[in-house]
CSV table of C-alpha atoms and ligand atoms in Angstrom, one decimal:
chain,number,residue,atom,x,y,z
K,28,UNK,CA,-38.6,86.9,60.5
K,29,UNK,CA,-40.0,90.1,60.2
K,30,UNK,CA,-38.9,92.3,63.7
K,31,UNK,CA,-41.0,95.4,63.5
K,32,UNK,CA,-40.0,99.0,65.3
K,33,UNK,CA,-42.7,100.6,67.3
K,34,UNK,CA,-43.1,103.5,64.9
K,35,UNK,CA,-43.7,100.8,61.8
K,36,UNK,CA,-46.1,97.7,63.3
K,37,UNK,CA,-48.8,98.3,60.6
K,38,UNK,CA,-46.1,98.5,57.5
K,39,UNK,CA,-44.2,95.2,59.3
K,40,UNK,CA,-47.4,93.5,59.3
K,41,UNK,CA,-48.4,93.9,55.2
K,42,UNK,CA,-44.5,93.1,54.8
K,43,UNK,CA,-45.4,89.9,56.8
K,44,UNK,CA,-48.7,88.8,55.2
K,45,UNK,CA,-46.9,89.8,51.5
K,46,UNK,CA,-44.1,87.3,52.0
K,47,UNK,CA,-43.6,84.4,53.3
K,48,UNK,CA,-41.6,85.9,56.6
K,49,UNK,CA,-43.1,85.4,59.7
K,50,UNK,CA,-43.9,88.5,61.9
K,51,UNK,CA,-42.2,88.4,65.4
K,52,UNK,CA,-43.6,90.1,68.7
K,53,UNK,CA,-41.7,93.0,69.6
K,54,UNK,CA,-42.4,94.9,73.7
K,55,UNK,CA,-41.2,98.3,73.8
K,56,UNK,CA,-40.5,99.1,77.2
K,57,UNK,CA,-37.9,101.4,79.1
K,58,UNK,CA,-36.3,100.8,82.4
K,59,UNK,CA,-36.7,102.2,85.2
K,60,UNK,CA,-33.8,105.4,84.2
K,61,UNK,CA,-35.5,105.9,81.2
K,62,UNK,CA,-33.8,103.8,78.5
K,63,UNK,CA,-35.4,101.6,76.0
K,64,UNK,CA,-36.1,98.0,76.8
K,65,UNK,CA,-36.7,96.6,73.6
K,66,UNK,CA,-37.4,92.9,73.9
K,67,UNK,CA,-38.5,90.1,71.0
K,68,UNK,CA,-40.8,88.4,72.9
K,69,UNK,CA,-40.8,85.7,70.3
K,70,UNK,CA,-37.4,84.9,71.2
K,71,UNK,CA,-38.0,84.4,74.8
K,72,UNK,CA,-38.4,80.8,75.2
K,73,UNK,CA,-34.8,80.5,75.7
K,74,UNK,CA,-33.6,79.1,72.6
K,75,UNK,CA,-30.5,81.1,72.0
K,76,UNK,CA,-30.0,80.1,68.3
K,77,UNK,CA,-34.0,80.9,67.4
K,78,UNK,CA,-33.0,82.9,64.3
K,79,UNK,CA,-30.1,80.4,63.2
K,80,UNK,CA,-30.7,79.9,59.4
K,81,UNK,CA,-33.0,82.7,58.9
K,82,UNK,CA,-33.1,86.5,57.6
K,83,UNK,CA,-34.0,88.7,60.1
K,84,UNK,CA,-35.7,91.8,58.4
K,85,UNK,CA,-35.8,94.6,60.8
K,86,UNK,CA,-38.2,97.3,60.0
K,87,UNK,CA,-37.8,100.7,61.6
K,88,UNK,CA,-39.2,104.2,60.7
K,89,UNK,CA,-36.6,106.4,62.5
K,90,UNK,CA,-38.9,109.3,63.3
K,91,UNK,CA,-37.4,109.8,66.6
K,92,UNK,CA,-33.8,110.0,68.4
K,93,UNK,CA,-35.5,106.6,70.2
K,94,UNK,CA,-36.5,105.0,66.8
K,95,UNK,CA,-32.8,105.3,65.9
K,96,UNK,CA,-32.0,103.2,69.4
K,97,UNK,CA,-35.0,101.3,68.9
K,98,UNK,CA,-33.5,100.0,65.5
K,99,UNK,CA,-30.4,99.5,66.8
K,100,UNK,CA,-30.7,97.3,69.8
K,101,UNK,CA,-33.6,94.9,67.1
K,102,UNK,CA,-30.3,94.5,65.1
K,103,UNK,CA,-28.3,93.4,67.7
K,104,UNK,CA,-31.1,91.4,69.3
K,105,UNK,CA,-31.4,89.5,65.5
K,106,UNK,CA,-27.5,88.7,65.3
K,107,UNK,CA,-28.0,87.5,69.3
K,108,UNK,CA,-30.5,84.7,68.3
K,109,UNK,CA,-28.2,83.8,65.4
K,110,UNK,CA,-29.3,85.6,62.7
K,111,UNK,CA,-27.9,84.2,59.4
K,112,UNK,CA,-28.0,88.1,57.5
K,113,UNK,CA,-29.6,91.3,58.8
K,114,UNK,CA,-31.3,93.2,56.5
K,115,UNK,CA,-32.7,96.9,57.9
K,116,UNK,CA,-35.7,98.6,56.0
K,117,UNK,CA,-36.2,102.1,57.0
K,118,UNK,CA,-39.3,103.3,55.8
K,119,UNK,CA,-38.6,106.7,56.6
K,120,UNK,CA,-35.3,107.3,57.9
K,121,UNK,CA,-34.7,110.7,60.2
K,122,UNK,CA,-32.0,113.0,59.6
K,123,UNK,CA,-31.5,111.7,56.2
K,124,UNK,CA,-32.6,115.3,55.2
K,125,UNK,CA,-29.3,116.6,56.8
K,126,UNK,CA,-26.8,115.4,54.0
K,127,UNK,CA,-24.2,117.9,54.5
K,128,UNK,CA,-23.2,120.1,56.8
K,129,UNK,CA,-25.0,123.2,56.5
K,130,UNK,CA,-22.9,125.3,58.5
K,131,UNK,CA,-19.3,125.4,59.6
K,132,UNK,CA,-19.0,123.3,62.6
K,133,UNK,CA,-22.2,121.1,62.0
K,134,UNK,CA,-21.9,117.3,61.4
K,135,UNK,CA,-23.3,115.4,58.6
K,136,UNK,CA,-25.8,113.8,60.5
K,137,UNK,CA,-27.1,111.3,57.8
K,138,UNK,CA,-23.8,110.0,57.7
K,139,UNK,CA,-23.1,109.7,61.1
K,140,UNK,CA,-26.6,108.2,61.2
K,141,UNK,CA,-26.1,105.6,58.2
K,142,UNK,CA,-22.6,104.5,59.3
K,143,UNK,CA,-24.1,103.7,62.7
K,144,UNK,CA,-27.1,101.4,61.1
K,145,UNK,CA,-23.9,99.9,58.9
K,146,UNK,CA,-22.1,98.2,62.1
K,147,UNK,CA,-25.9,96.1,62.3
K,148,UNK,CA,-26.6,94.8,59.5
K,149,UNK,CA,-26.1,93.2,55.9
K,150,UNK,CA,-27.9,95.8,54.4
K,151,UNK,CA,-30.3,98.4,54.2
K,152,UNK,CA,-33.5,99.4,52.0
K,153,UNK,CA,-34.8,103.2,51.9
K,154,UNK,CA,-37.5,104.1,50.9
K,155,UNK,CA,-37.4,107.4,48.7
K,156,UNK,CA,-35.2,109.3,50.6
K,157,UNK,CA,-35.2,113.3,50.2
K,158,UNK,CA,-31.8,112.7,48.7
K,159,UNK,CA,-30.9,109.6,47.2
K,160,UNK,CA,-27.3,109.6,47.3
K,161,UNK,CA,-27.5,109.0,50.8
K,162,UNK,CA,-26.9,105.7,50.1
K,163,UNK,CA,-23.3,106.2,49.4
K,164,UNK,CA,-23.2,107.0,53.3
K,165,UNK,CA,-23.9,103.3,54.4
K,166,UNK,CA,-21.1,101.0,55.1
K,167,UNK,CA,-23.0,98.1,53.3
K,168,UNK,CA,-25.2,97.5,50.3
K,169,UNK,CA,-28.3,99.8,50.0
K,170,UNK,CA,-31.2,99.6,48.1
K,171,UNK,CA,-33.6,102.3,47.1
K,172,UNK,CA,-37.3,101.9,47.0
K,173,UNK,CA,-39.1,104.5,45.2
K,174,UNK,CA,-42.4,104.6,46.5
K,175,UNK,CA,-44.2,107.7,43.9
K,176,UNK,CA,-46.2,105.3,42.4
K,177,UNK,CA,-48.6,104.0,45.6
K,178,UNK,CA,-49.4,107.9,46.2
K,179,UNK,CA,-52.1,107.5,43.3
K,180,UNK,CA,-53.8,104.6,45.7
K,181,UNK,CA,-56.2,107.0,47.4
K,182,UNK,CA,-57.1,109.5,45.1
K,183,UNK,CA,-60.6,109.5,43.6
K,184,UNK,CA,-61.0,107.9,40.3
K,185,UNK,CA,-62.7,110.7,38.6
K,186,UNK,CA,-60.4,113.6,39.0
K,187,UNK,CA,-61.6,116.6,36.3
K,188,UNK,CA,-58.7,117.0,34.3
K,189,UNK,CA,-55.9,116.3,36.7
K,190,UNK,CA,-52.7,118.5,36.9
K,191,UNK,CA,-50.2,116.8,39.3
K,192,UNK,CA,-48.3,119.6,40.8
K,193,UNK,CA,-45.0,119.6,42.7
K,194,UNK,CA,-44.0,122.5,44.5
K,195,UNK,CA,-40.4,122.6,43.3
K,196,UNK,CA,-39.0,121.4,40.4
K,197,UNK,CA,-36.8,119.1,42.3
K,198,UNK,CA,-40.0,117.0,43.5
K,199,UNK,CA,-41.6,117.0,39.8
K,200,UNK,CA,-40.1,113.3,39.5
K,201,UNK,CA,-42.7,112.4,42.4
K,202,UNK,CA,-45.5,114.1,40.7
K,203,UNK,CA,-44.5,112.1,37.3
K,204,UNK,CA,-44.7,109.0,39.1
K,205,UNK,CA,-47.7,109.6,40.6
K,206,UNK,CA,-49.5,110.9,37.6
K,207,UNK,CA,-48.1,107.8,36.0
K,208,UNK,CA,-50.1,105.6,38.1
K,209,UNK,CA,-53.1,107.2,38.2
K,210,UNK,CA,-53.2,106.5,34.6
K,211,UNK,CA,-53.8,110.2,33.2
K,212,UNK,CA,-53.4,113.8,33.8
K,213,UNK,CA,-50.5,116.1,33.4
K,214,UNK,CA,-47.4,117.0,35.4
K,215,UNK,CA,-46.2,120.7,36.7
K,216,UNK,CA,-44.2,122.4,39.3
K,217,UNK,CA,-44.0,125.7,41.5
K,218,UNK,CA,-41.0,127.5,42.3
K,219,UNK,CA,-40.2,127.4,46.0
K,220,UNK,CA,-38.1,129.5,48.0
K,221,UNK,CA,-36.7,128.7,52.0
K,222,UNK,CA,-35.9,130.9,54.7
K,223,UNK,CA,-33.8,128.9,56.2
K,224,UNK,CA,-33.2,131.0,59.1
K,225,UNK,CA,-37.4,131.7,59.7
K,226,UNK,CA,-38.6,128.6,58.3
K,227,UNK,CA,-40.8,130.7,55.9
K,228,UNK,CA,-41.6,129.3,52.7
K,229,UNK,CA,-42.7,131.2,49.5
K,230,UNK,CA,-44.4,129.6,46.3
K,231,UNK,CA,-44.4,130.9,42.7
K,232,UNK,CA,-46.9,129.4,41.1
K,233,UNK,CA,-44.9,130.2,37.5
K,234,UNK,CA,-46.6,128.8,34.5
K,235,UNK,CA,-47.8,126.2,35.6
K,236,UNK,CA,-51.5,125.4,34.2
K,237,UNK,CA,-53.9,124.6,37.3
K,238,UNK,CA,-57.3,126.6,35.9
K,239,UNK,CA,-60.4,124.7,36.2
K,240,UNK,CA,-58.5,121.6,36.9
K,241,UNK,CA,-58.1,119.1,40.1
K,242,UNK,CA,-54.9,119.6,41.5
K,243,UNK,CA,-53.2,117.1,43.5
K,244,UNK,CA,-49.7,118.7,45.0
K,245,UNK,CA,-47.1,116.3,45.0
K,246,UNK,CA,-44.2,116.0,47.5
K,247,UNK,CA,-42.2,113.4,49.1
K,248,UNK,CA,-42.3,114.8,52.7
K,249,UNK,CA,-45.1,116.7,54.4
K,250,UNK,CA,-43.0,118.2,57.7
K,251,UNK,CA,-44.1,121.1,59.4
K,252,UNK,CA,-46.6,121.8,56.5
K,253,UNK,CA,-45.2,124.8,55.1
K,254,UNK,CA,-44.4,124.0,51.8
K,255,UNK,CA,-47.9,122.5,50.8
K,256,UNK,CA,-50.2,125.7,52.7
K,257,UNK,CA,-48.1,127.7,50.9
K,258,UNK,CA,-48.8,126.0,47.7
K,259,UNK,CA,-52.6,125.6,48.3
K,260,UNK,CA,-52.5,129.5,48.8
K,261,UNK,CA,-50.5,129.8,45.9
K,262,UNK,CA,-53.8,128.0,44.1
K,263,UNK,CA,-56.2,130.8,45.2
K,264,UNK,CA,-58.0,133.2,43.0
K,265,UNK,CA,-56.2,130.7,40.1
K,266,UNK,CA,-60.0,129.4,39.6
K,267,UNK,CA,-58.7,125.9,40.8
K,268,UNK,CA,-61.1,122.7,40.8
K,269,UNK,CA,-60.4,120.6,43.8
K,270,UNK,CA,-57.4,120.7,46.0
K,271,UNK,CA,-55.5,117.3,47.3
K,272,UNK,CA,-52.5,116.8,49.0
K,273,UNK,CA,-50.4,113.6,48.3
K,274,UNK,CA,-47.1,112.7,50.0
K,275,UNK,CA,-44.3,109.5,50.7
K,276,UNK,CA,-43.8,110.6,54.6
K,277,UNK,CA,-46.7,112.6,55.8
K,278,UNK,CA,-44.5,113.7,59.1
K,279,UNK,CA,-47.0,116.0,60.0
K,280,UNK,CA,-45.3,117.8,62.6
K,281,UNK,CA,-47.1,120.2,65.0
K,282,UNK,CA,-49.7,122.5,63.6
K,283,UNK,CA,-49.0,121.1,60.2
K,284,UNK,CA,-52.2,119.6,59.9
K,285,UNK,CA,-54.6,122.3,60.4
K,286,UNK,CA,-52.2,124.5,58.9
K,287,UNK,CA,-53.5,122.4,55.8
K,288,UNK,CA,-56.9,122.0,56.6
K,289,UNK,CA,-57.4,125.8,57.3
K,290,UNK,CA,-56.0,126.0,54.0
K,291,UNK,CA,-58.6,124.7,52.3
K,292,UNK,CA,-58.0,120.6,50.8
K,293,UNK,CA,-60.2,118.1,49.6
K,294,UNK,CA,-58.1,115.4,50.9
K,295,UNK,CA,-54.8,114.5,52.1
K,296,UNK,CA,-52.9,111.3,51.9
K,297,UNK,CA,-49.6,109.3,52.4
K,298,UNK,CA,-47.7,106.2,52.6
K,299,UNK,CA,-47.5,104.5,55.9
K,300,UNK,CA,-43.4,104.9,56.3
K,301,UNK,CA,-45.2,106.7,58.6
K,302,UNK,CA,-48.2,105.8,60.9
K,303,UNK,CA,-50.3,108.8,60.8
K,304,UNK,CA,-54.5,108.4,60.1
K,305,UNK,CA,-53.7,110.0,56.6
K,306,UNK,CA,-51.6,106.9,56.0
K,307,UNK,CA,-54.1,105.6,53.2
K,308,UNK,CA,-51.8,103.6,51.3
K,309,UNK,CA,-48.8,101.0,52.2
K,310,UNK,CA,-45.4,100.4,50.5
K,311,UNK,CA,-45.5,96.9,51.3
K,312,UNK,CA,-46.4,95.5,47.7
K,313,UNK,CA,-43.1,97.4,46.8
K,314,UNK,CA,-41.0,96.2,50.0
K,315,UNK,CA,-42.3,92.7,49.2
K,316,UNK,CA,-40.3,92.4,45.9
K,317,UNK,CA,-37.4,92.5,47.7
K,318,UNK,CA,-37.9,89.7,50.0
V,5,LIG,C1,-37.9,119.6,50.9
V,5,LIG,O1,-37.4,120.1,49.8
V,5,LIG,C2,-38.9,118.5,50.8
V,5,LIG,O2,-39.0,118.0,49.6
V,5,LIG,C3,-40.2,119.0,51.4
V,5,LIG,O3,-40.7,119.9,50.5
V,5,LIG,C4,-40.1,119.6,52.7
V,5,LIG,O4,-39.4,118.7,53.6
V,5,LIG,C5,-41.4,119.9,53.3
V,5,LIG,O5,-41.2,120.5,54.6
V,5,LIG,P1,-42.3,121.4,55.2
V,5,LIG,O6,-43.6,120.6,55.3
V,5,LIG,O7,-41.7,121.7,56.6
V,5,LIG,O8,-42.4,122.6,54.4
């Protein structure tokens, strides 16, 4: 049985209809002082062993502090209707960008994070993480999903001479896969600099080769959409084709959105590890090989 996290319903549900797991019913409420009352209201009818000879598969995007709770309490509500194995997919898992501490005195939260999801379950499936060795944080056996390939899904068929750009050399994997499955095109990356303190970004555009071409930038994350309107700018008077944006976990947080659309795109798409409108195609054909 397939026991879905608020933040993941749509993904739980092409898991569900790609295997042969049924989908359970999940209420999200809170009590009365605020905390979360997460309920499987599939389990209700009293039968205390419901899940006795089954895997329970819980699915949980952990965009939020409460999407870490959220994922908790379905893995203890699986193991108390009997559950025979646990396993937790995180679609997009929060704080796994925080892989060491940064600073004297800071935690690393992704392992405090992973060893937490550990005490719950048989194991876990990411799916492209910013870093994979993450994995070596979890307590159990974890399993990498790597999810490039699906980000060629939405794009038009007749791209004009496609460059697949990524806008460090660290993400150029991504834009390989991607350009991979869309079945032509080349592959290229920008040189990125952080301000960590700020928050500023600044793109090179180096050598790579974008004139009169499509472009489709290539990351795994789109957060506060820095990175990307920074390399869209970095396109300008470059005599650039078209414009796309394709991501794994389009987090779009705050402005990021029309930062990118002021920017100047002819279309921006992800994966649905996260539920946003620009969620255009799944990872569930991927997720379903597993199961
Ligand atoms: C970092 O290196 C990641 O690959 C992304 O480039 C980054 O998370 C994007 O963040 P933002 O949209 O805030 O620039």
């Amino acid at each position: 049985m397939i026991l879905p996290g608020s933040h993941s319903q749509s993904l739980s549900a092409r898991l569900a209809a790609a295997t042969d797991h049924r989908l359970a019913r999940v209420s999200y409420d809170r009590f009365p002082d605020g905390e979360l009352c997460t309920a499987v209201a599939s389990l209700a009818d009293g039968n205390e062993a419901a899940l006795a000879g089954e895997e329970a598969v819980v699915v949980c995007s952990t965009v939020s502090s409460d999407a870490h709770l959220e994922l908790l309490q379905l893995q203890d509500a699986a193991r108390e209707a009997g559950a025979d194995r646990v396993t937790t997919v995180i679609p997009y898992m929060g704080y796994a960008r925080q892989d060491e501490a940064f600073k004297p005195g800071q935690p690393v939260s992704a392992r405090a994070v992973a060893r937490a999801v550990s005490t719950g379950t048989d194991r876990v499936v990411l799916v492209s993480p910013h870093e994979p060795d993450i994995t070596a944080f979890f307590d159990v056996p974890c399993d990498l999903v790597n999810a490039a390939p699906r980000l060629a899904e939405p794009l038009p068929d007749g791209l004009d001479d496609p460059v697949f750009v990524a806008p460090d050399e660290g993400a150029v994997g991504i834009a390989e896969r991607a350009r991979d499955a869309y079945g032509r095109g080349a592959a290229d990356y920008f040189e990125k600099e952080r301000d960590y303190d700020s928050g500023s970004v600044t793109i090179h555009p180096g050598n790579a080769d974008v004139s009169g071409r499509d472009v489709v930038l290539v990351d795994d994350i789109v957060a506060t959409g820095a990175t990307m309107s920074e390399s869209i700018e970095a396109l300008h008077g470059r005599d650039v084709n078209r414009a796309y944006v394709v991501c794994i976990h389009p987090l779009l947080v705050g402005n990021a959105r029309t930062k990118l659309e002021s920017a100047g795109l002819a279309g921006i798409w992800g994966t649905d590890t996260l539920e946003r409108d620009v969620s255009a195609t799944s990872v569930a054909p991927l997720l379903a090989d597993l199961f």
